[in-house]
Tab-separated table of C-alpha atoms in Angstrom:
chain	number	residue	atom	x	y	z
A	111	UNK	CA	0.000	0.000	0.000
A	112	UNK	CA	1.137	3.523	-0.794
A	113	UNK	CA	-0.285	6.078	1.628
A	114	UNK	CA	-1.458	9.426	0.341
A	115	UNK	CA	0.459	11.201	3.112
A	116	UNK	CA	3.075	10.358	5.710
A	117	UNK	CA	4.007	12.734	8.525
A	118	UNK	CA	7.157	12.081	10.546
A	119	UNK	CA	7.086	13.622	14.019
A	120	UNK	CA	4.594	13.334	16.864
A	121	UNK	CA	5.075	16.775	18.336
A	122	UNK	CA	2.403	19.427	18.052
A	123	UNK	CA	3.515	20.671	14.606
A	124	UNK	CA	3.387	17.184	13.094
A	125	UNK	CA	0.034	16.489	14.732
A	126	UNK	CA	-1.445	19.793	13.560
A	127	UNK	CA	-0.220	19.074	10.025
A	128	UNK	CA	-1.748	15.591	9.984
A	129	UNK	CA	-4.999	16.970	11.362
A	130	UNK	CA	-5.107	19.619	8.632
A	131	UNK	CA	-4.383	17.099	5.858
A	132	UNK	CA	-7.308	14.953	6.986
A	133	UNK	CA	-9.512	18.038	7.132
A	134	UNK	CA	-8.611	19.187	3.611
A	135	UNK	CA	-8.575	15.666	2.133
A	136	UNK	CA	-11.244	13.681	3.990
A	137	UNK	CA	-10.937	9.977	3.326
A	138	UNK	CA	-7.256	10.154	2.387
A	139	UNK	CA	-4.860	7.537	3.722
A	140	UNK	CA	-2.466	9.087	6.233
A	141	UNK	CA	0.093	7.706	8.646
A	142	UNK	CA	2.025	9.616	11.315
A	143	UNK	CA	5.300	8.100	12.540
A	144	UNK	CA	6.854	8.966	15.910
A	145	UNK	CA	10.103	7.498	17.222
A	146	UNK	CA	9.112	7.707	20.900
A	147	UNK	CA	6.574	5.442	22.585
A	148	UNK	CA	4.254	8.369	23.281
A	149	UNK	CA	3.524	11.722	21.671
A	150	UNK	CA	4.822	15.225	22.483
A	151	UNK	CA	7.908	13.997	24.328
A	152	UNK	CA	10.385	16.715	23.378
A	153	UNK	CA	9.888	20.431	22.638
A	154	UNK	CA	6.087	20.172	22.799
A	155	UNK	CA	6.160	18.554	26.219
A	156	UNK	CA	9.039	20.571	27.681
A	157	UNK	CA	8.125	24.238	27.413
A	158	UNK	CA	6.540	27.049	29.399
A	159	UNK	CA	2.997	26.298	28.235
A	160	UNK	CA	2.495	29.868	27.046
A	161	UNK	CA	0.053	30.902	24.338
A	162	UNK	CA	2.174	33.664	22.837
A	163	UNK	CA	0.553	36.757	21.362
A	164	UNK	CA	3.315	37.494	18.827
A	165	UNK	CA	4.811	40.650	20.309
A	166	UNK	CA	8.497	39.882	19.695
A	167	UNK	CA	8.691	38.860	16.059
A	168	UNK	CA	9.766	40.800	12.980
A	169	UNK	CA	6.736	42.213	11.140
A	170	UNK	CA	5.951	40.165	8.052
A	171	UNK	CA	7.863	37.088	9.251
A	172	UNK	CA	6.273	33.650	9.507
A	173	UNK	CA	6.568	33.921	13.284
A	174	UNK	CA	4.720	37.237	13.447
A	175	UNK	CA	1.924	36.202	11.099
A	176	UNK	CA	1.426	32.655	12.324
A	177	UNK	CA	1.799	33.316	16.058
A	178	UNK	CA	-1.017	35.860	16.272
A	179	UNK	CA	-3.327	33.650	14.234
A	180	UNK	CA	-2.142	30.561	16.075
A	181	UNK	CA	-3.006	32.059	19.444
A	182	UNK	CA	-6.622	32.512	18.389
A	183	UNK	CA	-6.845	29.087	16.726
A	184	UNK	CA	-5.290	27.404	19.768
A	185	UNK	CA	-7.859	29.005	22.049
A	186	UNK	CA	-10.673	27.981	19.692
A	187	UNK	CA	-9.374	24.399	19.542
A	188	UNK	CA	-9.203	24.264	23.332
A	189	UNK	CA	-12.748	25.579	23.657
A	190	UNK	CA	-14.050	23.073	21.096
A	191	UNK	CA	-12.341	20.135	22.819
A	192	UNK	CA	-12.897	21.218	26.447
A	193	UNK	CA	-9.192	21.735	27.148
A	194	UNK	CA	-8.467	24.091	30.070
A	195	UNK	CA	-6.676	27.312	29.163
A	196	UNK	CA	-6.566	30.823	30.532
A	197	UNK	CA	-5.949	34.221	28.969
A	198	UNK	CA	-4.047	35.801	31.849
A	199	UNK	CA	-2.031	38.371	29.887
A	200	UNK	CA	1.694	39.043	29.878
A	201	UNK	CA	3.717	41.811	31.501
A	202	UNK	CA	7.060	42.516	29.825
A	203	UNK	CA	8.908	44.210	32.670
A	204	UNK	CA	11.747	46.707	32.323
A	205	UNK	CA	13.954	46.203	35.373
A	206	UNK	CA	16.247	49.193	34.691
A	207	UNK	CA	16.543	52.354	32.590
A	208	UNK	CA	18.314	50.546	29.749
A	209	UNK	CA	15.590	47.925	29.336
A	210	UNK	CA	12.951	50.653	29.737
A	211	UNK	CA	14.365	52.316	26.621
A	212	UNK	CA	14.146	49.008	24.719
A	213	UNK	CA	10.560	48.582	25.862
A	214	UNK	CA	9.518	51.390	23.524
A	215	UNK	CA	10.878	49.489	20.529
A	216	UNK	CA	9.009	46.374	21.635
A	217	UNK	CA	5.804	48.382	21.964
A	218	UNK	CA	6.232	49.669	18.415
A	219	UNK	CA	6.847	46.154	17.102
A	220	UNK	CA	3.707	44.904	18.833
A	221	UNK	CA	1.760	47.714	17.177
A	222	UNK	CA	3.174	46.768	13.759
A	223	UNK	CA	2.056	43.187	14.397
A	224	UNK	CA	-1.483	44.358	15.127
A	225	UNK	CA	-1.447	43.632	18.854
A	226	UNK	CA	-3.208	45.668	21.509
A	227	UNK	CA	-0.848	46.601	24.353
A	228	UNK	CA	-0.864	48.939	27.327
A	229	UNK	CA	2.125	50.797	28.755
A	230	UNK	CA	2.357	50.751	32.558
A	231	UNK	CA	4.499	52.930	34.793
A	232	UNK	CA	6.208	51.570	37.908
A	233	UNK	CA	3.305	52.418	40.220
A	234	UNK	CA	0.686	50.777	38.029
A	235	UNK	CA	2.910	47.729	37.596
A	236	UNK	CA	3.194	47.347	41.368
A	237	UNK	CA	-0.560	47.866	41.786
A	238	UNK	CA	-1.348	45.041	39.369
A	239	UNK	CA	1.456	42.758	40.543
A	240	UNK	CA	2.437	43.523	44.159
A	241	UNK	CA	5.331	41.034	44.081
A	242	UNK	CA	6.850	42.433	40.882
A	243	UNK	CA	9.142	45.464	40.664
A	244	UNK	CA	10.354	47.424	37.656
A	245	UNK	CA	10.721	50.788	35.984
A	246	UNK	CA	7.662	50.055	33.859
A	247	UNK	CA	6.040	47.333	31.780
A	248	UNK	CA	4.200	46.527	28.586
A	249	UNK	CA	0.929	44.670	29.137
A	250	UNK	CA	-0.030	42.210	26.393
A	251	UNK	CA	-3.602	41.234	27.134
A	252	UNK	CA	-4.032	38.292	24.729
A	253	UNK	CA	-1.238	36.026	26.061
A	254	UNK	CA	-2.347	32.896	27.877
A	255	UNK	CA	-1.440	29.498	29.314
A	256	UNK	CA	-2.252	25.910	28.381
A	257	UNK	CA	-0.817	22.396	28.622
A	258	UNK	CA	0.425	21.625	25.101
A	259	UNK	CA	0.718	17.939	25.934
A	260	UNK	CA	-3.042	17.846	26.501
A	261	UNK	CA	-3.589	19.789	23.262
A	262	UNK	CA	-1.397	17.288	21.393
A	263	UNK	CA	-3.259	14.264	22.720
A	264	UNK	CA	-6.540	15.835	21.692
A	265	UNK	CA	-5.156	16.430	18.185
A	266	UNK	CA	-4.131	12.767	18.063
A	267	UNK	CA	-7.698	11.757	18.892
A	268	UNK	CA	-8.984	13.931	16.045
A	269	UNK	CA	-6.502	12.287	13.657
A	270	UNK	CA	-7.567	8.770	14.629
A	271	UNK	CA	-11.269	9.635	14.510
A	272	UNK	CA	-10.711	11.083	11.020
A	273	UNK	CA	-9.205	7.823	9.767
A	274	UNK	CA	-5.492	8.523	10.218
A	275	UNK	CA	-2.991	6.101	11.723
A	276	UNK	CA	-0.387	6.885	14.386
A	277	UNK	CA	2.606	4.564	14.662
A	278	UNK	CA	4.789	4.912	17.765
A	279	UNK	CA	8.307	3.604	18.336
A	280	UNK	CA	9.253	4.247	14.696
A	281	UNK	CA	12.839	5.483	14.401
A	282	UNK	CA	13.301	6.422	10.746
A	283	UNK	CA	16.529	5.115	9.217
A	284	UNK	CA	15.985	5.748	5.505
A	285	UNK	CA	14.093	8.207	3.281
A	286	UNK	CA	14.182	7.805	-0.509
A	287	UNK	CA	12.286	10.096	-2.863
A	288	UNK	CA	11.172	8.628	-6.191
A	289	UNK	CA	9.184	9.938	-9.122
A	290	UNK	CA	5.723	9.230	-7.738
A	291	UNK	CA	6.294	8.314	-4.077
A	292	UNK	CA	8.661	8.399	-1.107
A	293	UNK	CA	9.936	5.271	0.639
A	294	UNK	CA	10.352	5.568	4.411
A	295	UNK	CA	12.053	2.832	6.413
A	296	UNK	CA	12.132	2.595	10.187
A	297	UNK	CA	13.850	0.046	12.367
A	298	UNK	CA	11.970	-3.138	11.483
A	299	UNK	CA	9.411	-1.847	8.964
A	300	UNK	CA	8.942	0.271	5.852
A	301	UNK	CA	6.174	2.096	4.018
A	302	UNK	CA	5.613	4.406	1.062
A	303	UNK	CA	3.661	7.624	0.620
A	304	UNK	CA	2.829	9.952	-2.239
A	305	UNK	CA	3.771	12.953	-0.087
A	306	UNK	CA	5.963	13.225	3.006
A	307	UNK	CA	6.116	15.906	5.697
A	308	UNK	CA	8.955	15.826	8.225
A	309	UNK	CA	8.377	17.700	11.502
A	310	UNK	CA	11.240	16.199	13.476
A	311	UNK	CA	12.277	19.075	15.742
A	312	UNK	CA	15.583	18.208	17.375
A	313	UNK	CA	16.287	15.640	14.635
A	314	UNK	CA	15.066	17.755	11.706
A	315	UNK	CA	18.456	18.413	10.105
A	316	UNK	CA	19.452	14.758	10.376
A	317	UNK	CA	16.303	13.550	8.638
A	318	UNK	CA	16.704	16.204	5.948
A	319	UNK	CA	20.238	14.958	5.328
A	320	UNK	CA	18.978	11.367	5.380
A	321	UNK	CA	16.532	12.357	2.624
A	322	UNK	CA	19.362	13.756	0.495
A	323	UNK	CA	18.816	17.467	1.149
A	324	UNK	CA	21.726	19.862	1.523
A	325	UNK	CA	21.002	22.453	4.194
A	326	UNK	CA	22.771	25.708	4.958
A	327	UNK	CA	22.034	25.237	8.647
A	328	UNK	CA	22.346	22.723	11.456
A	329	UNK	CA	20.448	22.181	14.686
A	330	UNK	CA	22.324	23.273	17.800
A	331	UNK	CA	20.549	22.260	21.030
A	332	UNK	CA	20.067	24.864	23.742
A	333	UNK	CA	19.093	23.536	27.124
A	334	UNK	CA	16.516	25.562	29.046
A	335	UNK	CA	16.474	24.997	32.782
A	336	UNK	CA	13.447	25.774	34.931
A	337	UNK	CA	12.658	25.891	38.616
A	338	UNK	CA	9.259	25.548	40.183
A	339	UNK	CA	8.412	28.026	42.915
A	340	UNK	CA	7.504	26.563	46.305
A	341	UNK	CA	3.821	25.740	46.641
A	342	UNK	CA	3.221	28.617	49.068
A	343	UNK	CA	3.914	30.905	46.080
A	344	UNK	CA	1.242	29.324	43.875
A	345	UNK	CA	-0.951	32.112	42.493
A	346	UNK	CA	1.651	34.667	43.651
A	347	UNK	CA	1.458	36.351	40.238
A	348	UNK	CA	-1.643	37.089	38.194
A	349	UNK	CA	0.085	37.397	34.826
A	350	UNK	CA	3.016	35.984	32.888
A	351	UNK	CA	6.086	38.035	33.862
A	352	UNK	CA	8.816	38.431	31.224
A	353	UNK	CA	11.957	40.563	31.064
A	354	UNK	CA	12.655	42.773	28.066
A	355	UNK	CA	14.596	40.442	25.712
A	356	UNK	CA	18.186	41.077	24.718
A	357	UNK	CA	18.675	42.448	21.206
A	358	UNK	CA	19.987	39.928	18.662
A	359	UNK	CA	19.153	36.754	20.596
A	360	UNK	CA	16.168	34.455	19.902
A	361	UNK	CA	15.675	33.685	23.600
A	362	UNK	CA	13.139	35.563	25.726
A	363	UNK	CA	15.019	35.472	29.026
A	364	UNK	CA	14.206	33.881	32.375
A	365	UNK	CA	10.531	34.545	33.003
A	366	UNK	CA	7.851	33.740	35.560
A	367	UNK	CA	5.099	31.540	34.202
A	368	UNK	CA	1.787	30.701	35.744
A	369	UNK	CA	0.888	27.128	34.905
A	370	UNK	CA	-2.617	25.987	34.131
A	371	UNK	CA	-2.637	23.937	37.374
A	372	UNK	CA	-1.943	27.030	39.484
A	373	UNK	CA	1.752	26.441	40.071
A	374	UNK	CA	4.453	28.901	39.047
A	375	UNK	CA	7.731	28.219	37.245
A	376	UNK	CA	10.727	30.423	36.517
A	377	UNK	CA	12.875	29.924	33.441
A	378	UNK	CA	14.203	28.964	31.094
A	379	UNK	CA	17.774	30.050	30.724
A	380	UNK	CA	19.492	29.142	27.437
A	381	UNK	CA	22.719	27.204	27.842
A	382	UNK	CA	24.414	25.100	25.190
A	383	UNK	CA	23.133	21.526	25.403
A	384	UNK	CA	25.551	18.598	25.379
A	385	UNK	CA	22.813	16.254	24.179
A	386	UNK	CA	19.909	16.876	21.824
A	387	UNK	CA	17.494	14.908	23.965
A	388	UNK	CA	19.208	14.768	27.354
A	389	UNK	CA	17.060	16.481	29.961
A	390	UNK	CA	19.062	15.783	33.106
A	391	UNK	CA	21.561	18.472	34.066
A	392	UNK	CA	24.765	16.772	32.943
A	393	UNK	CA	23.436	14.699	30.031
A	394	UNK	CA	26.079	14.112	27.390
A	395	UNK	CA	25.827	12.490	23.965
A	396	UNK	CA	29.117	12.083	22.117
A	397	UNK	CA	27.522	12.048	18.665
A	398	UNK	CA	25.547	15.224	19.322
A	399	UNK	CA	28.542	17.044	20.784
A	400	UNK	CA	30.967	16.034	18.039
A	401	UNK	CA	28.450	16.893	15.350
A	402	UNK	CA	27.929	20.510	16.319
A	403	UNK	CA	31.476	21.087	17.577
A	404	UNK	CA	32.774	20.169	14.105
A	405	UNK	CA	30.298	22.524	12.424
A	406	UNK	CA	31.949	25.830	11.368
A	407	UNK	CA	28.799	27.825	12.046
A	408	UNK	CA	28.842	26.770	15.687
A	409	UNK	CA	32.231	28.351	16.396
A	410	UNK	CA	31.275	31.516	14.548
A	411	UNK	CA	28.114	31.694	16.665
A	412	UNK	CA	30.118	31.244	19.871
A	413	UNK	CA	32.518	33.995	18.842
A	414	UNK	CA	29.666	36.429	18.289
A	415	UNK	CA	27.904	35.632	21.576
A	416	UNK	CA	30.710	34.816	23.999
A	417	UNK	CA	29.641	37.200	26.780
A	418	UNK	CA	25.997	36.112	26.819
A	419	UNK	CA	27.104	32.477	26.626
A	420	UNK	CA	29.306	32.861	29.705
A	421	UNK	CA	26.463	34.549	31.582
A	422	UNK	CA	24.074	31.721	30.712
A	423	UNK	CA	26.624	29.126	31.805
A	424	UNK	CA	27.044	30.910	35.123
A	425	UNK	CA	23.278	30.879	35.657
A	426	UNK	CA	23.197	27.163	34.887
A	427	UNK	CA	26.032	26.244	37.242
A	428	UNK	CA	25.149	28.488	40.180
A	429	UNK	CA	21.623	28.580	41.546
A	430	UNK	CA	22.324	31.890	43.287
A	431	UNK	CA	23.209	33.481	39.953
A	432	UNK	CA	19.971	32.141	38.458
A	433	UNK	CA	18.060	33.584	41.420
A	434	UNK	CA	19.626	37.004	40.853
A	435	UNK	CA	18.115	37.090	37.363
A	436	UNK	CA	14.677	36.396	38.834
A	437	UNK	CA	15.120	38.977	41.587
A	438	UNK	CA	15.521	41.739	39.025
A	439	UNK	CA	11.729	41.766	38.739
A	440	UNK	CA	10.629	39.507	41.643
A	441	UNK	CA	12.889	40.846	44.435
A	442	UNK	CA	11.364	38.910	47.344
A	443	UNK	CA	12.268	35.478	45.933
A	444	UNK	CA	14.674	33.444	48.060
A	445	UNK	CA	16.999	30.593	47.189
A	446	UNK	CA	14.817	28.078	49.013
A	447	UNK	CA	11.839	29.147	46.874
A	448	UNK	CA	13.434	27.564	43.781
A	449	UNK	CA	12.608	23.863	43.575
A	450	UNK	CA	13.767	21.408	40.880
A	451	UNK	CA	11.715	21.199	37.703
A	452	UNK	CA	12.181	19.438	34.366
A	453	UNK	CA	14.284	21.130	31.699
A	454	UNK	CA	13.544	21.660	28.023
A	455	UNK	CA	15.757	21.666	24.942
A	456	UNK	CA	15.303	24.126	22.101
A	457	UNK	CA	16.081	22.926	18.571
A	458	UNK	CA	17.718	26.045	17.155
A	459	UNK	CA	18.967	26.091	13.572
A	460	UNK	CA	22.275	27.917	13.055
A	461	UNK	CA	23.640	28.924	9.654
A	462	UNK	CA	27.152	28.212	8.386
A	463	UNK	CA	27.926	31.893	8.887
A	464	UNK	CA	27.144	31.580	12.598
A	465	UNK	CA	23.739	33.266	12.672
A	466	UNK	CA	20.599	32.065	14.402
A	467	UNK	CA	17.875	31.170	11.907
A	468	UNK	CA	15.342	33.663	13.189
A	469	UNK	CA	12.174	32.412	11.493
A	470	UNK	CA	10.371	29.178	10.765
A	471	UNK	CA	12.156	27.415	7.911
A	472	UNK	CA	10.600	25.054	5.355
A	473	UNK	CA	12.550	23.153	2.692
A	474	UNK	CA	10.559	21.510	-0.080
A	475	UNK	CA	11.115	19.096	-2.951
A	476	UNK	CA	8.626	17.586	-5.400
A	477	UNK	CA	7.236	15.104	-2.868
A	478	UNK	CA	8.652	16.173	0.497
A	479	UNK	CA	8.428	19.114	2.839
A	480	UNK	CA	10.848	19.375	5.761
A	481	UNK	CA	10.321	21.747	8.687
A	482	UNK	CA	13.943	22.645	9.431
A	483	UNK	CA	13.487	25.312	12.110
A	484	UNK	CA	10.455	25.583	14.370
A	485	UNK	CA	11.379	26.669	17.899
A	486	UNK	CA	9.165	28.949	19.998
A	487	UNK	CA	6.501	30.118	19.215
A	488	UNK	CA	5.890	26.943	17.194
A	489	UNK	CA	3.564	25.403	19.788
A	490	UNK	CA	1.314	28.470	19.708
A	491	UNK	CA	1.611	28.639	15.908
A	492	UNK	CA	1.169	24.914	15.242
A	493	UNK	CA	-2.317	25.009	13.714
A	494	UNK	CA	-1.542	27.713	11.114
A	495	UNK	CA	1.894	26.142	10.510
A	496	UNK	CA	-0.009	22.985	9.594
A	497	UNK	CA	-2.199	25.014	7.251
A	498	UNK	CA	0.841	26.580	5.564
A	499	UNK	CA	2.501	23.176	5.180
A	500	UNK	CA	-0.594	21.646	3.599
A	501	UNK	CA	-0.930	24.594	1.218
A	502	UNK	CA	2.716	24.255	0.179
A	503	UNK	CA	2.643	20.474	-0.041
A	504	UNK	CA	-0.514	20.136	-2.077
A	505	UNK	CA	-0.528	23.230	-4.290
A	506	UNK	CA	0.162	21.104	-7.362
A	507	UNK	CA	-2.183	18.267	-6.443
């Protein structure tokens, strides 16, 4: 049997794509392959759970366009499928005069992206969030929180109910594109499909190479470490609390996140990962390390960001240093308030010239489409990313 469509990757982007294909082509034969034994085990299941509004992203970029639309579609999907979520709003807090100056640029970008925001002075910030201090803040009303693992499982149910198949434990070892189909082999089995979509996250560059594509970028893993605040601080903030991000970096800084269950986390930092899928603090994978350390773009990236890299490493190694970052806008936090919490790993594409790939990246052939860069806000943007992929994949069908 040759399937109409095969999707590799059981994170939220792959699931949203499969769901969209079955919506556009009802009755088609579709199979989704995931190498883990359950869905949403990597970036989808290890993030802050934020429904981003789209305030940070360059106007006209995929991220800007798809994030804003994705936020609304995510909320609609949650409502339709009785998934708990909350629109609590985000406060981007300027902790000093320098970041206050950058806040104006962020406000202008939000305006260009069509987002409603409100500028708060220090007194109004403290009135709304008594535990938070700063020179001022930008309030983004439409930001929210959700459990993307729950969203993913609901998408999987939609796929199965629509006639799709989901195969778990399928590590892909071969991809061969032919004139009218693509052959995909996993450890112990093989199948064929007329069209293939690869949404492999941390393994996206490897599967693209396996399929014969030549990329001008490579995935470099960045480990994001979180702490959970002690339970007596549950509900201690009403909103999401973010710092003003550093210029030129794709990371949003250590932030305070309300979780949908009422708990509060702080994080993540962004330290170089020694393993693409190693979530414990000192995880090391020789293949992963050797692969990116032999990549010229990696060393160029390090050279351009040495000071921020050292600062992130210090925050990772010393809990007190991490706490100091949090105290810039939550000054009453104490060391004993920070309790262990699971880390995440960001799949960040880096070019050969040592630049971060700053937008979602799609690479397409006649019968394949590979998602080669989809870090945050991909979870928020997953439903419209799926729509874009289906439009690109099937425009000649």
